[in-house]
Coordinates of C-alpha atoms in Angstrom, one line a residue:
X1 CA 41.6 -22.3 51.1
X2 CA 43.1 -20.7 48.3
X3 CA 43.8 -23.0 45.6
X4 CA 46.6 -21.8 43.2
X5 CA 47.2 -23.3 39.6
X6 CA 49.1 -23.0 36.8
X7 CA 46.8 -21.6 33.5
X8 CA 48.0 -25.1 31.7
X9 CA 45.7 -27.5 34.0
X10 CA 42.2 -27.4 32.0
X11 CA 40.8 -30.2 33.7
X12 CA 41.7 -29.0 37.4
X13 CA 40.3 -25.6 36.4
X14 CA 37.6 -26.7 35.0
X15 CA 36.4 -28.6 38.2
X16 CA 36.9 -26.0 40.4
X17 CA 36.0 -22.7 38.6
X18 CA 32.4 -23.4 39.5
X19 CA 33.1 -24.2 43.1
X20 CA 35.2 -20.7 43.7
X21 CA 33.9 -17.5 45.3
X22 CA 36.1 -16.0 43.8
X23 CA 38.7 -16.3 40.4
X24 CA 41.6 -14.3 40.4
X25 CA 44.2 -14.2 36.8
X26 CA 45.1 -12.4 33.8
X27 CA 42.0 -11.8 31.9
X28 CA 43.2 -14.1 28.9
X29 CA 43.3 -17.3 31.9
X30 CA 40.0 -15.9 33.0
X31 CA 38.5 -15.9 29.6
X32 CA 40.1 -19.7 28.6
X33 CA 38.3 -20.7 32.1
X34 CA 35.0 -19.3 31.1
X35 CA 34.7 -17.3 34.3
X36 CA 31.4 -16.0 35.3
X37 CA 32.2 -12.4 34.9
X38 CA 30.3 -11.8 38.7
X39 CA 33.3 -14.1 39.9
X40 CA 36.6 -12.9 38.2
X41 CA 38.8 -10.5 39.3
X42 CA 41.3 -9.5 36.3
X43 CA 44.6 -9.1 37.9
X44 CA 46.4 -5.8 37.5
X45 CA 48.5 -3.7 40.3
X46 CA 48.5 -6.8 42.8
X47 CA 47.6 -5.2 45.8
X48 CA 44.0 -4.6 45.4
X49 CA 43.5 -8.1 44.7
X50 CA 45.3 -9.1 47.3
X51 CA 42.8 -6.7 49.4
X52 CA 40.0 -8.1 47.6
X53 CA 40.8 -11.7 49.1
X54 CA 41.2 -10.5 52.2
X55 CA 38.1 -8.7 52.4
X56 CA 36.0 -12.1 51.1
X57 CA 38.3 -13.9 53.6
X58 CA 37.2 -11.8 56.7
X59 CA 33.2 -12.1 55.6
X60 CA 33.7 -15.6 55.2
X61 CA 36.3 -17.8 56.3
X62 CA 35.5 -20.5 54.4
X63 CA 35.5 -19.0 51.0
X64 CA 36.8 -20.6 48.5
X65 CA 39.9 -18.9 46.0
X66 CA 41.3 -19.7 43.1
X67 CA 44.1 -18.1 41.4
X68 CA 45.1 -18.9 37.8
X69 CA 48.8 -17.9 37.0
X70 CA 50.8 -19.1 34.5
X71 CA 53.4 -21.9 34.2
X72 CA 54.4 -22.3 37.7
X73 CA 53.4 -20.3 39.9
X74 CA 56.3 -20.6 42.8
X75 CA 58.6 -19.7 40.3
X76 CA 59.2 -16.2 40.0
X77 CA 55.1 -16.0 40.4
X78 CA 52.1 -15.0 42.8
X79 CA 53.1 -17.9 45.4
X80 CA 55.5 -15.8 47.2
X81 CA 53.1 -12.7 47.6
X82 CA 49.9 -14.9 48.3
X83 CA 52.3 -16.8 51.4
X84 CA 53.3 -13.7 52.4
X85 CA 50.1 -11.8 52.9
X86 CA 48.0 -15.4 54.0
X87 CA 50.4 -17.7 54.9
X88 CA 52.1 -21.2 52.8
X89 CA 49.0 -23.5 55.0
X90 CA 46.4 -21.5 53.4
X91 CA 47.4 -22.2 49.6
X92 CA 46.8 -25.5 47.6
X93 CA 49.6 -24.3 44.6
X94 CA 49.6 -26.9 41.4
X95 CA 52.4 -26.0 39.2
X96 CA 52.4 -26.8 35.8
X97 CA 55.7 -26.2 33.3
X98 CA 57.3 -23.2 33.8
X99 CA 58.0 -21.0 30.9
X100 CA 61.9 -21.0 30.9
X101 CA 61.6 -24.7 30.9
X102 CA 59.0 -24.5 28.0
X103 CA 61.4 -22.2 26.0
X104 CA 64.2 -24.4 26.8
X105 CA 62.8 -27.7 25.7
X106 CA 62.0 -26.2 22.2
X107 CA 65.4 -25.5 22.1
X108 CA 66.5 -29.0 22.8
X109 CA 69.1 -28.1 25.4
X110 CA 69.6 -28.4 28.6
X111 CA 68.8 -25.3 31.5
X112 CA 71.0 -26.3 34.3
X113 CA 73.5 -23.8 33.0
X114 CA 71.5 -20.9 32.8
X115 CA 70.9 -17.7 35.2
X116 CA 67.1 -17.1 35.1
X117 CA 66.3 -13.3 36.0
X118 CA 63.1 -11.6 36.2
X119 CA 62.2 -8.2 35.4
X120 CA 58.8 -7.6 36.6
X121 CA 58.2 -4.5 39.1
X122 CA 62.0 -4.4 39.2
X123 CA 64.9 -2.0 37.6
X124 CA 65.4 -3.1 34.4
X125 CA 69.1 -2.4 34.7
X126 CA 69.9 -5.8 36.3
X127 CA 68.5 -7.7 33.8
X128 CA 70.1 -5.6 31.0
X129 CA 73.7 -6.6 32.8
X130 CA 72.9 -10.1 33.4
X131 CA 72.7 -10.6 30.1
X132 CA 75.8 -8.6 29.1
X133 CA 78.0 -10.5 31.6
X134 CA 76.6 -14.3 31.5
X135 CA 76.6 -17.1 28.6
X136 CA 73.0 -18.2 29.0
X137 CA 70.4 -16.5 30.8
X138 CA 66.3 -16.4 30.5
X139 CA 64.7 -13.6 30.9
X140 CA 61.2 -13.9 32.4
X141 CA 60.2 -10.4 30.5
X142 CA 58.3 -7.4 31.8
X143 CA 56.7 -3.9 30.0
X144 CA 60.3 -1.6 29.5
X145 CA 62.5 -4.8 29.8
X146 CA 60.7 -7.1 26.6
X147 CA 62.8 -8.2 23.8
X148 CA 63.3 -5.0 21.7
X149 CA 64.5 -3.4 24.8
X150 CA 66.8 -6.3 25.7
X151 CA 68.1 -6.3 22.0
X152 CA 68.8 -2.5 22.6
X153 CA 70.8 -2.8 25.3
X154 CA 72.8 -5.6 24.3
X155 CA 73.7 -4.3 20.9
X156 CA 75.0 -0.8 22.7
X157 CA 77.9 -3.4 24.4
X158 CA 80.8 -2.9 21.5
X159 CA 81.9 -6.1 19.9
X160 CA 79.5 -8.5 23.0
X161 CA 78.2 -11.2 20.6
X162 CA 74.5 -12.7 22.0
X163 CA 72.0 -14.4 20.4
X164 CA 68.4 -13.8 21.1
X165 CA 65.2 -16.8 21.1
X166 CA 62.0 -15.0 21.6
X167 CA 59.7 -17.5 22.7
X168 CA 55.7 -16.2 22.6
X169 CA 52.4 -17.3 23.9
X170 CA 54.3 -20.7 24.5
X171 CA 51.8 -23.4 24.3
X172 CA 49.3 -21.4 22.7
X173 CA 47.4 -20.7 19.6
X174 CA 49.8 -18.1 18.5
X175 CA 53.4 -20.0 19.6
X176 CA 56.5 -18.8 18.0
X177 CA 60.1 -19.0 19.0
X178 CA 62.6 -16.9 17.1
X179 CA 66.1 -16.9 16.9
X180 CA 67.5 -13.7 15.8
X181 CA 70.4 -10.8 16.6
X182 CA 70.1 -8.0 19.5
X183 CA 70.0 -5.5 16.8
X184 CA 67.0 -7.5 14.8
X185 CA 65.5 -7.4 18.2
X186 CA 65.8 -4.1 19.3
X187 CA 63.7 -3.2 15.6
X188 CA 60.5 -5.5 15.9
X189 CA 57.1 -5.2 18.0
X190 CA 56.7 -8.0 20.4
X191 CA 53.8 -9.9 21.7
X192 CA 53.0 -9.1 25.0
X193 CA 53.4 -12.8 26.6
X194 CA 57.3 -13.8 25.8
X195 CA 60.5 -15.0 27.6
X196 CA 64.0 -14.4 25.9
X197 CA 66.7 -16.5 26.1
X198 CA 70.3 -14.7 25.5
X199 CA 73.0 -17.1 24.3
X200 CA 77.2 -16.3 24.0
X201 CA 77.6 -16.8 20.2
X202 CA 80.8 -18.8 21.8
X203 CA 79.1 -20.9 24.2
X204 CA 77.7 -24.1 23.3
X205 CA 74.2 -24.9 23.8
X206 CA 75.2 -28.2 26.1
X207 CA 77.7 -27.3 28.4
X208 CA 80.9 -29.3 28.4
X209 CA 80.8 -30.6 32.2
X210 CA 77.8 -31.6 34.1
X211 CA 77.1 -29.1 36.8
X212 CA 76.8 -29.2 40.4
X213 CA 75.2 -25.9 41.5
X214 CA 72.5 -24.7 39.0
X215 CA 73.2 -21.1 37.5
X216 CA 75.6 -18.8 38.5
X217 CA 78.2 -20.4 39.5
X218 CA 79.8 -17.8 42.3
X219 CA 82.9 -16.7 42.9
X220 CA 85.4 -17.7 40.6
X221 CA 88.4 -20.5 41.6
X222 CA 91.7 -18.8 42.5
X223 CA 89.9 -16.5 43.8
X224 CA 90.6 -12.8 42.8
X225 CA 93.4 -10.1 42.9
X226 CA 95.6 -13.0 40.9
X227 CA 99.3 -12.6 40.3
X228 CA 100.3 -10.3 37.7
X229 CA 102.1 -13.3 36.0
X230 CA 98.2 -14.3 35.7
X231 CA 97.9 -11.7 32.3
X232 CA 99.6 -10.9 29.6
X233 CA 100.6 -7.0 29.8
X234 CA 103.8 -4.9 28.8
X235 CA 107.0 -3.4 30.4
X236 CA 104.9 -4.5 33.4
X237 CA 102.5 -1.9 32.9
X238 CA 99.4 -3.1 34.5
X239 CA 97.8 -2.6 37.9
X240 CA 99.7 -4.6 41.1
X241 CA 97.8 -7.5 42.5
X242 CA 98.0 -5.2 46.1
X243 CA 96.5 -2.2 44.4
X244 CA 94.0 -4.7 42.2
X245 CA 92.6 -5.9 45.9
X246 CA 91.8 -3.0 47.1
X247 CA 90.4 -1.4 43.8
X248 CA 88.3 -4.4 43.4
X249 CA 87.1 -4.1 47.4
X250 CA 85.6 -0.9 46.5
X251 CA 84.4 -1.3 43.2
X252 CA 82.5 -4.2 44.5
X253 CA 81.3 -6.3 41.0
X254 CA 78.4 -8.1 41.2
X255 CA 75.9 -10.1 38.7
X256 CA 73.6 -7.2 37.3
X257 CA 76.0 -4.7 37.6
X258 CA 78.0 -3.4 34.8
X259 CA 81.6 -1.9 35.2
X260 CA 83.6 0.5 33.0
X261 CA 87.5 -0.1 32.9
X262 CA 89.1 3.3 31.3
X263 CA 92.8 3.0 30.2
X264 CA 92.5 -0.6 30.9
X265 CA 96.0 -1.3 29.7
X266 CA 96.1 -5.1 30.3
X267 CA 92.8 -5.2 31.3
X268 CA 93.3 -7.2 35.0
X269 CA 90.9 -5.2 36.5
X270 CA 88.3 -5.5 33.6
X271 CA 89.2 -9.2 33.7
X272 CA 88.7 -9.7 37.6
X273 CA 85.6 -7.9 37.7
X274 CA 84.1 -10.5 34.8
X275 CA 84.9 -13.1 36.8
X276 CA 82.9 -11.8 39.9
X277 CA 80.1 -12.2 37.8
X278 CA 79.7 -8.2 36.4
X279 CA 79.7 -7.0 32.9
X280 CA 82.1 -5.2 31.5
X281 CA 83.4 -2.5 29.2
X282 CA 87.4 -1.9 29.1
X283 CA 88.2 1.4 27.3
X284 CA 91.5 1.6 25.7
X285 CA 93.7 4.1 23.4
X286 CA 96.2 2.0 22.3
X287 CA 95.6 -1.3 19.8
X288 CA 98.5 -3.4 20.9
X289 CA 96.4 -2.7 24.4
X290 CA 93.5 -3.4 23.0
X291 CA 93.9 -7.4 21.6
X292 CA 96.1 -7.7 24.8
X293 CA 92.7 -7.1 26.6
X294 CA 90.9 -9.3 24.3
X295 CA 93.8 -12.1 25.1
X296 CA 93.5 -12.0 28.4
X297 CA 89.5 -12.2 28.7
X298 CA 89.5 -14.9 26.7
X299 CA 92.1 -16.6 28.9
X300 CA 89.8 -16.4 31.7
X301 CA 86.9 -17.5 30.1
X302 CA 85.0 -14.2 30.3
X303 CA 85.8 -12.9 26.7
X304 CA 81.3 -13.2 26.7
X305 CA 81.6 -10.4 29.4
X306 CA 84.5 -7.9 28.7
X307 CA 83.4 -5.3 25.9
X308 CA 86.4 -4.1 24.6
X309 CA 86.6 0.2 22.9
X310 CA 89.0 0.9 21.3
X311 CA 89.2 4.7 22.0
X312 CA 90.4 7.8 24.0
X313 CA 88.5 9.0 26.9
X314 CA 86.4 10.9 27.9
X315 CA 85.4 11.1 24.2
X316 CA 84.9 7.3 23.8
X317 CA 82.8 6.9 27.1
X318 CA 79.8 9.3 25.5
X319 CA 77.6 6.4 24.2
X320 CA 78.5 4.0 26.5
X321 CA 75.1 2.2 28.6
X322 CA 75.5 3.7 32.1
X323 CA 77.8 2.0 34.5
X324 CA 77.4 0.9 38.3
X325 CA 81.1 1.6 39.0
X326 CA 83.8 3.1 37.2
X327 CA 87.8 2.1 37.2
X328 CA 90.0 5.0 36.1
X329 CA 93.3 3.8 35.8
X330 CA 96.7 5.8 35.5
X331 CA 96.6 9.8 34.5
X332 CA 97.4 12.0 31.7
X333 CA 96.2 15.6 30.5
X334 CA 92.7 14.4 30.7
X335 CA 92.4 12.8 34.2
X336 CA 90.3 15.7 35.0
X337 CA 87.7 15.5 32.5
X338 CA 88.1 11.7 32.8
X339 CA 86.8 11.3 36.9
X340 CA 84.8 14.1 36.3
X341 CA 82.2 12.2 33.7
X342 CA 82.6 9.2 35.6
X343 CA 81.7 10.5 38.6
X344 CA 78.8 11.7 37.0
X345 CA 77.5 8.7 35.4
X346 CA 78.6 5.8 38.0
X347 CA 75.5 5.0 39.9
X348 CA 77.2 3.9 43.2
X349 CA 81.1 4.6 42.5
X350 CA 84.2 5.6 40.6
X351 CA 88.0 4.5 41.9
X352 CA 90.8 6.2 40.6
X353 CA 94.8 4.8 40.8
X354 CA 97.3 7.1 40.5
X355 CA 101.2 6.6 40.5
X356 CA 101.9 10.3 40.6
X357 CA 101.6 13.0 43.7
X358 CA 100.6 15.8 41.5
X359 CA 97.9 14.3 39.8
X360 CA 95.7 13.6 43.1
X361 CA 94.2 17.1 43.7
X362 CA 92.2 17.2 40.1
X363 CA 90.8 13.3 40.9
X364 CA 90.0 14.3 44.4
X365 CA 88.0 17.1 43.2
X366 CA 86.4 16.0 40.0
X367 CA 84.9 13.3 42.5
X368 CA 83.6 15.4 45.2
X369 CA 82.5 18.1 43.0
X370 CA 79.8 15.6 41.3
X371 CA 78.5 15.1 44.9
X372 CA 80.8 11.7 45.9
X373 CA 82.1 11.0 49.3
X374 CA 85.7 11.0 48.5
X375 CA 88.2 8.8 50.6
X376 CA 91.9 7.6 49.8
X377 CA 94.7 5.7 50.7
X378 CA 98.5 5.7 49.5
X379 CA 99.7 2.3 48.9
X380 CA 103.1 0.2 49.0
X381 CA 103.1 -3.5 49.3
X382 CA 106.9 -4.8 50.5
X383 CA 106.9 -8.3 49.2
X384 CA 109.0 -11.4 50.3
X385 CA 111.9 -12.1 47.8
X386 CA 114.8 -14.4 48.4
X387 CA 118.1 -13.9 48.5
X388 CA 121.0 -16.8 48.3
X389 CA 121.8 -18.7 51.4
X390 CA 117.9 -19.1 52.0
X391 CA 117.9 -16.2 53.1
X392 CA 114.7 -13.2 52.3
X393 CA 114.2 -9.8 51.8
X394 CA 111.7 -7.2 51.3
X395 CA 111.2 -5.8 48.1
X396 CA 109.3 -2.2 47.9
X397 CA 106.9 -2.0 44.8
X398 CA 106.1 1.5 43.7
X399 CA 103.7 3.4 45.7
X400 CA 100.0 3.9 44.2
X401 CA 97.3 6.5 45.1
X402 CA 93.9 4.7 45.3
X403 CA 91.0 7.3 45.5
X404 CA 87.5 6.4 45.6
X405 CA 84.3 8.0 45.6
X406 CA 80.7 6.4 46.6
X407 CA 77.3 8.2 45.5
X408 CA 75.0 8.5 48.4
X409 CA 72.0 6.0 48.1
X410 CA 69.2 9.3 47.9
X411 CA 71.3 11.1 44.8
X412 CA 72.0 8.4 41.9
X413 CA 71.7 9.1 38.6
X414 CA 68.2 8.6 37.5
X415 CA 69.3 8.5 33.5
X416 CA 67.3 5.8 31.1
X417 CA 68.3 2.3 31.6
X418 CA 70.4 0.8 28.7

């Protein structure tokens, strides 16, 4: 049997530490449990523990193992790779409190709410995007992906308001749980043993309506490609719910990603791809355009997820964190110059909507020259309108050129996550 317990249960521990064959933990567990140093196995790179086990296993069936993990271990811990490799009828798991529930009791508040990401052995850039795009989210953290580097990447969102708690060595000697800004973050040195929670400055700690589904909540009501009458824009000038559809089809937001809107306009696009769960920065020359973008995230609720730069492009996309997918929308003298550094920063792809003929080759090739599959459509929706006597007809909207290009999986950026 391998007997599995959270670091927090002293008294279990204690009673079977000097029954085990074998102690597996972090060496500060191993050291609290007074582990006979003949018996413990500090745990680094998991594998050659989990070899280690097998090994006693195979000499002697009947070994006995005890892991020591923090908080609990099914959540987000060594459960799932111990059930994997032995099997769930070989482990005896205790859990104790988990860490984001520990953080979030000091708090006071309630956790239903929150999304709860992890960034150990994984791309930071997830958890960096989580963060940008949701109101409350715990980060279990990981070395590259701790607090300063959280902070970082938060503060290089223009204008995305978050709150950081830093909560350290919970339960220990050395507790501390502090509440300061991304950029305060990004500047201090950080115990090694933390979680962070990231709070929307304009989200309230308790959330207004009792929730059904813990955490993300999915995809939004209404669902997406809504009616243009759904945002405020002017003279009209704002992409078609048809063209949205299929822009959003191929752009493809998700939680963890994060998406850049260039000449947002309106912002509809950045808009819909907040509420699919992504983060967002809308890029936009003109300031009437820009508080109209600002209107309209806030009128969706995703105001915590839509950073809004107030700028001309490509200039204004230079220190900007790397993006997942990119939007181009409309053209100009700069289209070029515009796809082209898109194309070379999206990680998996870049869609471009044009209204004009002549502005179609330079997109086309700015995409496939920075090594994107390039496909396209022209597209006209004829939509039902009446006509008196009950009567209907079809009325022609203009006709848009959607071009998109997708990165192969083997050739994506490989630039520093931000």
């Amino acid at each position: 049997m391998i007997s599995v317990l959270s670091a927090s249960l002293t008294d279990e521990i204690s009673a079977l530490v000097g029954e085990a064959d074998l102690v597996l933990g972090a060496r500060r567990h191993l050291d609290a449990a007074h582990v006979p140093a003949d018996r413990a196995l500090a745990l680094g790179p998991l594998a050659p523990a989990l070899d280690a086990v097998t090994g006693l296993r195979t000499k002697d069936p009947e070994a006995r193992v005890l892991v020591l993990a923090s908080g609990d271990p099914g959540f987000f811990g060594i459960v799932r790779a111990l059930a994997e490799r032995f099997g769930a009828d070989a482990l005896d798991v205790r859990p104790g409190v988990s860490s984001i529930a520990h953080a979030f009791a000091r708090l006071g508040v309630p956790w239903d709410d929150a999304v709860v990401v992890s960034a150990h052995g994984r791309d930071p850039r997830p958890t960096f995007n989580i963060c940008r795009s949701q109101r409350k989210v715990a980060v279990l953290t990981a070395p590259g992906a701790g607090p300063a580097e959280l902070g970082a990447a938060l503060a290089a969102m223009p204008g995305l308001r978050r709150r950081l708690v830093v909560a350290a060595d919970l339960g220990g000697p050395a507790e501390s749980v502090v509440e300061l800004t991304p950029a305060e973050a990004a500047a201090r040195d950080w115990p090694a043993v933390n979680v962070v929670l990231s709070l929307a400055d304009t989200a309230p700690p308790v959330a207004a309506v009792m929730r059904t589904v813990a955490g993300y909540q999915g995809a939004p009501e209404g669902g997406w490609a809504l009616p243009e009458e759904a945002f405020a824009h002017r003279d009209a000038m704002l992409t078609k719910a048809e063209v949205r559809a299929l822009a959003l089809a191929r752009l493809g937001p998700r939680p963890g990603e994060l998406v850049w809107d260039v000449g947002a306009g309106s912002g509809s696009v950045a808009v819909e791809c907040a509420r699919l769960g992504a983060a967002v920065v809308a890029v936009e020359r003109d300031a009437d355009g820009v508080e109209r973008i600002r209107a309209n995230a806030a009128a969706h609720g995703v105001a915590h997820a839509v950073a809004v730069v107030h700028g001309r492009a490509p200039g204004a996309l230079a220190e900007l964190p790397d993006p997942d997918a990119v939007f181009v929308g409309g053209g100009g003298a700069d289209l070029a110059a515009v796809v082209a550094l898109a194309a070379a920063r999206a990680r998996r792809t870049v869609v471009v909507t044009l209204a004009a003929l002549d502005r179609v080759p330079e997109a086309r090739r700015a995409l496939r020259e920075a090594g994107l599959a390039v496909e396209g459509v022209q597209l006209q929706a004829n939509r039902l309108a009446p006509l008196p006597g009950e009567v209907t007809r079809l009325a022609a909207t203009n006709p848009v050129f959607v071009l998109w290009g997708t990165r192969p999986a083997t050739t994506a950026p490989q630039g520093v996550a931000k």
